[in-house]
Amino acid sequence: MTIAVTQPWPPEPDSARGVAPAVEHLLAPNASSWTYEGTNSYVIANGGASVLIDPGILDETHLEALRRTGRANGREVASVLLTHDHPDHSDGARALADSLGVPILCMSPRFADDYLAGGQVLDVDGLDVHVIHTPGHSDDSVCLWMPDSGTLLTGDTVLGARSSGVMGKLGDLLTSLELLRNLAADRDVLALPGHGPAFTDLVASATKVIDVRTRRINELRGYIADGDTTLLTLIKRLYPDLTGSRAMFGASTVISTVEYLAGLDGEHGIADPDQREQILADIEKYNQQLAAHAKERAAAAAAH
């Protein structure tokens, strides 16, 4: 069987449309320089049950569209599930779950009511949904695999023609991408990413990311060999044009790559571990601020 992607992109935000057997897609209204057209929310629905995936922005119109889609045809929403805990995917999760009285499923200690595990199989009223732990973009990243239809929700691990940062460990990402390449090596797979349109060339897409990361590894190795051993210098050389939140993600990607190099080549360490800790602290502070704002908005929404 050959899977084709024929639907136009991007769709109207908050408008549900079927994109695969048992899967509906809703685009969150949070377009930006780092979310592209917005975050992709999904509803896995089968029989009398549904699971809501990555609600994204805390926007009541979007959350209501997810509730309505999940409850269509008399279905009962079983849970809210996060492919990872980055704010553009998780911002509305607590408000949505609380409004439905259902748990949040994920691998993040910040959000999980029930923890997911790699290898776990979720039963959506008879539909098997396999949880694949794919760390790298973040430590808690998961993909959701439905072998009956050949459908894979990839989160931000691989985005087709798009790129995403490395906020976890680069070695983990390379391993995760190889795992996904192997998954699609001998069968057709429809990949539904966390941002951007669906795609069917999963092997090529994963290979492209591996090639890009390998090129970055070699570039950084050369810079370090030339004497550039401060993180700020390396970040500016590798990502000179990034600003704002994308600069934070670029910094995290450089740190992950430098640490990966240090593991491969003991002499390729960095000369400023204190600076590394400061940059990581800045990234964590940024994430905490976003999470705090999400909680404030959730409380305000609940009050109304």
Tab-separated table of C-alpha atoms in Angstrom:
chain	number	residue	atom	x	y	z
A	1	MET	CA	0.000	0.000	0.000
A	2	THR	CA	1.248	3.477	-0.877
A	3	ILE	CA	0.179	6.295	1.438
A	4	ALA	CA	-0.504	9.660	-0.174
A	5	VAL	CA	-0.763	13.088	1.433
A	6	THR	CA	-3.259	15.174	-0.511
A	7	GLN	CA	-4.724	17.662	1.964
A	8	PRO	CA	-3.807	21.353	1.624
A	9	TRP	CA	-1.561	23.051	4.156
A	10	PRO	CA	-2.026	24.980	6.348
A	11	PRO	CA	-5.648	24.401	7.374
A	12	GLU	CA	-7.763	26.873	9.284
A	13	PRO	CA	-6.912	26.846	13.006
A	14	ASP	CA	-9.317	24.942	15.286
A	15	SER	CA	-10.947	23.142	12.352
A	16	ALA	CA	-10.972	19.349	12.789
A	17	ARG	CA	-10.163	17.199	9.782
A	18	GLY	CA	-9.422	13.536	9.381
A	19	VAL	CA	-5.793	12.916	8.434
A	20	ALA	CA	-5.464	9.156	8.985
A	21	PRO	CA	-7.628	6.253	10.123
A	22	ALA	CA	-8.830	7.079	13.658
A	23	VAL	CA	-6.888	10.383	13.727
A	24	GLU	CA	-8.204	13.938	13.412
A	25	HIS	CA	-6.019	17.036	13.267
A	26	LEU	CA	-6.590	20.538	14.625
A	27	LEU	CA	-4.066	23.347	14.117
A	28	ALA	CA	-3.526	25.463	17.227
A	29	PRO	CA	-3.673	29.253	16.715
A	30	ASN	CA	-0.120	29.855	17.950
A	31	ALA	CA	1.840	30.535	14.767
A	32	SER	CA	5.269	32.058	15.425
A	33	SER	CA	8.854	31.995	14.248
A	34	TRP	CA	9.510	28.829	16.230
A	35	THR	CA	6.130	27.033	15.936
A	36	TYR	CA	5.855	27.679	12.173
A	37	GLU	CA	2.108	27.753	11.314
A	38	GLY	CA	1.256	26.564	14.820
A	39	THR	CA	1.265	23.412	16.931
A	40	ASN	CA	-0.485	20.344	15.567
A	41	SER	CA	-3.047	18.943	17.998
A	42	TYR	CA	-4.485	15.507	17.286
A	43	VAL	CA	-7.446	13.442	18.414
A	44	ILE	CA	-7.103	9.668	18.288
A	45	ALA	CA	-10.668	8.357	18.260
A	46	ASN	CA	-11.941	4.815	17.999
A	47	GLY	CA	-15.277	3.315	18.906
A	48	GLY	CA	-16.530	5.076	22.007
A	49	ALA	CA	-13.215	6.514	23.208
A	50	SER	CA	-10.747	9.245	22.308
A	51	VAL	CA	-7.392	10.647	23.419
A	52	LEU	CA	-6.471	14.320	22.922
A	53	ILE	CA	-2.851	14.884	21.874
A	54	ASP	CA	-0.774	18.058	22.416
A	55	PRO	CA	-3.403	20.746	23.087
A	56	GLY	CA	-0.743	23.413	22.697
A	57	ILE	CA	-1.836	26.943	23.417
A	58	LEU	CA	-4.103	27.844	26.327
A	59	ASP	CA	-6.854	29.229	24.129
A	60	GLU	CA	-10.437	28.410	25.058
A	61	THR	CA	-11.636	28.318	21.464
A	62	HIS	CA	-8.966	25.746	20.616
A	63	LEU	CA	-9.575	23.714	23.767
A	64	GLU	CA	-13.307	23.659	23.087
A	65	ALA	CA	-12.657	22.492	19.525
A	66	LEU	CA	-10.597	19.624	20.960
A	67	ARG	CA	-13.298	18.747	23.494
A	68	ARG	CA	-15.975	18.827	20.803
A	69	THR	CA	-13.949	16.634	18.463
A	70	GLY	CA	-13.057	14.184	21.217
A	71	ARG	CA	-16.691	13.865	22.280
A	72	ALA	CA	-18.170	13.621	18.783
A	73	ASN	CA	-20.536	10.718	18.116
A	74	GLY	CA	-20.983	10.108	21.822
A	75	ARG	CA	-17.336	9.286	22.477
A	76	GLU	CA	-15.787	9.618	25.925
A	77	VAL	CA	-12.436	11.375	26.261
A	78	ALA	CA	-10.088	9.058	28.154
A	79	SER	CA	-7.034	11.293	28.582
A	80	VAL	CA	-4.911	14.204	27.414
A	81	LEU	CA	-1.512	13.046	26.127
A	82	LEU	CA	1.670	15.064	25.574
A	83	THR	CA	4.371	14.009	23.129
A	84	HIS	CA	6.681	16.231	25.219
A	85	ASP	CA	6.375	19.047	27.718
A	86	HIS	CA	7.559	22.079	25.746
A	87	PRO	CA	5.149	24.981	26.274
A	88	ASP	CA	3.931	25.162	22.675
A	89	HIS	CA	2.569	21.624	23.134
A	90	SER	CA	1.638	21.624	26.816
A	91	ASP	CA	0.380	25.145	27.583
A	92	GLY	CA	-3.295	24.178	27.575
A	93	ALA	CA	-2.930	20.624	28.872
A	94	ARG	CA	-3.819	21.169	32.522
A	95	ALA	CA	-6.840	23.354	31.791
A	96	LEU	CA	-8.096	20.878	29.186
A	97	ALA	CA	-7.589	17.814	31.384
A	98	ASP	CA	-9.195	19.460	34.406
A	99	SER	CA	-12.198	20.593	32.374
A	100	LEU	CA	-12.781	16.988	31.299
A	101	GLY	CA	-11.830	15.313	34.562
A	102	VAL	CA	-9.226	13.128	32.841
A	103	PRO	CA	-5.505	12.499	33.485
A	104	ILE	CA	-2.528	13.841	31.557
A	105	LEU	CA	-0.371	11.058	30.124
A	106	CYS	CA	3.274	11.855	29.372
A	107	MET	CA	6.849	11.210	30.473
A	108	SER	CA	7.332	14.650	32.035
A	109	PRO	CA	7.291	14.972	35.839
A	110	ARG	CA	5.974	18.516	35.390
A	111	PHE	CA	2.680	17.344	33.915
A	112	ALA	CA	2.165	13.595	34.270
A	113	ASP	CA	-0.804	12.323	36.215
A	114	ASP	CA	-0.036	8.905	34.749
A	115	TYR	CA	3.456	8.258	33.374
A	116	LEU	CA	3.962	6.823	29.924
A	117	ALA	CA	6.687	4.245	29.302
A	118	GLY	CA	8.470	3.233	26.145
A	119	GLY	CA	6.967	-0.012	24.869
A	120	GLN	CA	3.619	0.662	26.509
A	121	VAL	CA	0.525	-0.047	24.412
A	122	LEU	CA	-2.505	2.188	24.943
A	123	ASP	CA	-5.913	0.684	24.242
A	124	VAL	CA	-8.272	3.211	22.655
A	125	ASP	CA	-11.415	1.071	22.611
A	126	GLY	CA	-9.691	-1.729	20.739
A	127	LEU	CA	-7.164	0.378	18.819
A	128	ASP	CA	-3.560	-0.323	19.821
A	129	VAL	CA	-1.398	2.798	20.147
A	130	HIS	CA	2.253	1.980	20.838
A	131	VAL	CA	4.359	4.433	22.855
A	132	ILE	CA	7.908	4.824	21.514
A	133	HIS	CA	10.325	6.765	23.722
A	134	THR	CA	12.337	9.002	21.388
A	135	PRO	CA	14.498	11.295	23.541
A	136	GLY	CA	16.659	13.956	21.949
A	137	HIS	CA	14.486	16.933	21.104
A	138	SER	CA	13.651	16.633	24.796
A	139	ASP	CA	14.316	13.922	27.348
A	140	ASP	CA	10.602	13.119	27.606
A	141	SER	CA	9.758	12.978	23.885
A	142	VAL	CA	7.562	10.139	22.655
A	143	CYS	CA	6.130	9.055	19.324
A	144	LEU	CA	2.805	7.237	18.966
A	145	TRP	CA	2.688	4.319	16.540
A	146	MET	CA	-0.468	2.717	15.149
A	147	PRO	CA	0.770	-0.297	13.179
A	148	ASP	CA	-2.658	-1.283	11.861
A	149	SER	CA	-2.791	1.864	9.717
A	150	GLY	CA	0.931	2.643	9.495
A	151	THR	CA	0.399	5.996	11.225
A	152	LEU	CA	3.091	7.593	13.400
A	153	LEU	CA	2.646	10.753	15.479
A	154	THR	CA	6.213	12.037	15.690
A	155	GLY	CA	5.923	14.990	18.080
A	156	ASP	CA	8.940	17.206	17.431
A	157	THR	CA	11.426	14.354	17.013
A	158	VAL	CA	11.244	14.665	13.231
A	159	LEU	CA	9.248	17.284	11.318
A	160	GLY	CA	9.622	16.290	7.692
A	161	ALA	CA	11.103	19.247	5.814
A	162	ARG	CA	11.260	21.346	9.008
A	163	SER	CA	13.907	21.345	11.718
A	164	SER	CA	13.712	21.318	15.498
A	165	GLY	CA	16.272	21.974	18.197
A	166	VAL	CA	18.061	19.553	20.498
A	167	MET	CA	17.003	20.318	24.058
A	168	GLY	CA	17.905	16.837	25.271
A	169	LYS	CA	21.027	14.829	24.426
A	170	LEU	CA	22.288	14.731	20.854
A	171	GLY	CA	23.357	11.103	21.152
A	172	ASP	CA	19.817	10.211	22.215
A	173	LEU	CA	18.374	12.068	19.222
A	174	LEU	CA	20.612	10.231	16.769
A	175	THR	CA	19.574	6.916	18.320
A	176	SER	CA	15.891	7.882	18.174
A	177	LEU	CA	16.141	8.892	14.522
A	178	GLU	CA	17.820	5.594	13.676
A	179	LEU	CA	15.001	3.775	15.460
A	180	LEU	CA	12.402	5.618	13.364
A	181	ARG	CA	14.361	4.932	10.177
A	182	ASN	CA	14.283	1.239	10.988
A	183	LEU	CA	10.554	1.395	11.721
A	184	ALA	CA	9.870	2.727	8.223
A	185	ALA	CA	12.543	0.737	6.400
A	186	ASP	CA	10.244	-1.989	5.105
A	187	ARG	CA	6.753	-0.502	5.199
A	188	ASP	CA	4.798	2.608	4.295
A	189	VAL	CA	4.410	5.078	7.148
A	190	LEU	CA	2.296	8.222	7.356
A	191	ALA	CA	4.088	10.608	9.717
A	192	LEU	CA	2.039	13.245	11.543
A	193	PRO	CA	4.464	15.773	13.097
A	194	GLY	CA	4.143	18.292	15.912
A	195	HIS	CA	4.517	21.149	13.410
A	196	GLY	CA	3.990	21.308	9.674
A	197	PRO	CA	2.219	19.023	7.215
A	198	ALA	CA	2.031	15.245	7.224
A	199	PHE	CA	4.739	13.438	5.273
A	200	THR	CA	5.446	9.939	3.989
A	201	ASP	CA	9.217	10.000	3.476
A	202	LEU	CA	10.126	9.183	7.078
A	203	VAL	CA	13.361	7.399	6.194
A	204	ALA	CA	14.557	10.328	4.079
A	205	SER	CA	13.427	12.886	6.672
A	206	ALA	CA	15.189	11.124	9.542
A	207	THR	CA	18.298	10.678	7.401
A	208	LYS	CA	18.303	14.396	6.586
A	209	VAL	CA	18.243	15.317	10.275
A	210	ILE	CA	21.060	12.864	10.996
A	211	ASP	CA	23.088	14.362	8.140
A	212	VAL	CA	22.482	17.930	9.355
A	213	ARG	CA	23.469	17.049	12.912
A	214	THR	CA	26.568	15.223	11.661
A	215	ARG	CA	27.557	18.308	9.665
A	216	ARG	CA	27.084	20.493	12.751
A	217	ILE	CA	29.207	18.085	14.782
A	218	ASN	CA	32.018	18.388	12.262
A	219	GLU	CA	31.691	22.187	12.099
A	220	LEU	CA	31.918	22.484	15.870
A	221	ARG	CA	34.846	20.080	15.973
A	222	GLY	CA	36.652	22.365	13.528
A	223	TYR	CA	35.827	25.534	15.470
A	224	ILE	CA	37.053	23.984	18.713
A	225	ALA	CA	40.237	22.749	17.027
A	226	ASP	CA	40.809	26.330	15.819
A	227	GLY	CA	40.670	27.580	19.400
A	228	ASP	CA	37.010	28.590	19.803
A	229	THR	CA	36.357	27.042	23.201
A	230	THR	CA	33.748	29.345	24.714
A	231	LEU	CA	30.089	28.469	24.345
A	232	LEU	CA	29.008	31.976	23.430
A	233	THR	CA	31.534	32.102	20.598
A	234	LEU	CA	30.433	28.704	19.303
A	235	ILE	CA	26.748	29.657	19.491
A	236	LYS	CA	27.357	32.879	17.566
A	237	ARG	CA	29.416	31.092	14.915
A	238	LEU	CA	26.937	28.276	14.368
A	239	TYR	CA	23.697	30.280	14.700
A	240	PRO	CA	24.580	33.934	14.017
A	241	ASP	CA	21.090	35.001	12.940
A	242	LEU	CA	18.896	33.468	15.649
A	243	THR	CA	17.146	35.784	18.093
A	244	GLY	CA	14.625	35.500	20.923
A	245	SER	CA	13.286	32.070	21.807
A	246	ARG	CA	14.921	30.465	18.772
A	247	ALA	CA	18.291	31.708	20.037
A	248	MET	CA	17.642	29.862	23.295
A	249	PHE	CA	16.956	26.670	21.376
A	250	GLY	CA	20.026	27.246	19.223
A	251	ALA	CA	22.108	27.609	22.376
A	252	SER	CA	20.734	24.361	23.756
A	253	THR	CA	21.522	22.590	20.475
A	254	VAL	CA	25.126	23.837	20.574
A	255	ILE	CA	25.509	22.715	24.181
A	256	SER	CA	24.151	19.264	23.303
A	257	THR	CA	26.540	19.011	20.357
A	258	VAL	CA	29.568	20.131	22.378
A	259	GLU	CA	28.733	17.607	25.091
A	260	TYR	CA	28.328	14.898	22.460
A	261	LEU	CA	31.762	15.803	21.087
A	262	ALA	CA	33.255	15.722	24.560
A	263	GLY	CA	32.000	12.173	24.895
A	264	LEU	CA	33.547	11.176	21.564
A	265	ASP	CA	36.767	13.179	21.824
A	266	GLY	CA	37.865	13.700	25.392
A	267	GLU	CA	40.102	16.582	24.397
A	268	HIS	CA	37.217	18.495	22.819
A	269	GLY	CA	35.799	19.783	26.045
A	270	ILE	CA	34.899	23.402	26.682
A	271	ALA	CA	36.914	25.916	28.632
A	272	ASP	CA	33.999	27.530	30.442
A	273	PRO	CA	31.797	25.067	32.375
A	274	ASP	CA	30.415	27.918	34.488
A	275	GLN	CA	29.156	29.625	31.342
A	276	ARG	CA	27.493	26.377	30.283
A	277	GLU	CA	25.651	26.242	33.591
A	278	GLN	CA	24.557	29.864	33.199
A	279	ILE	CA	23.211	29.273	29.698
A	280	LEU	CA	21.376	26.150	30.849
A	281	ALA	CA	20.004	28.100	33.800
A	282	ASP	CA	18.763	30.814	31.444
A	283	ILE	CA	17.008	28.204	29.307
A	284	GLU	CA	15.424	26.592	32.366
A	285	LYS	CA	14.349	30.001	33.690
A	286	TYR	CA	12.757	30.753	30.326
A	287	ASN	CA	10.846	27.448	30.404
A	288	GLN	CA	9.752	28.032	33.999
A	289	GLN	CA	8.444	31.485	33.111
A	290	LEU	CA	6.406	30.036	30.262
A	291	ALA	CA	5.048	27.307	32.536
A	292	ALA	CA	4.138	29.850	35.233
A	293	HIS	CA	2.320	31.992	32.702
A	294	ALA	CA	0.427	28.912	31.509
A	295	LYS	CA	-0.694	28.132	35.075
A	296	GLU	CA	-1.823	31.726	35.587
A	297	ARG	CA	-3.848	31.646	32.386
A	298	ALA	CA	-5.331	28.259	33.314
A	299	ALA	CA	-6.405	29.622	36.709
A	300	ALA	CA	-7.897	32.714	35.071
A	301	ALA	CA	-9.755	30.584	32.526
A	302	ALA	CA	-11.123	28.323	35.282
A	303	ALA	CA	-12.303	31.363	37.260
A	304	HIS	CA	-14.438	32.418	34.302
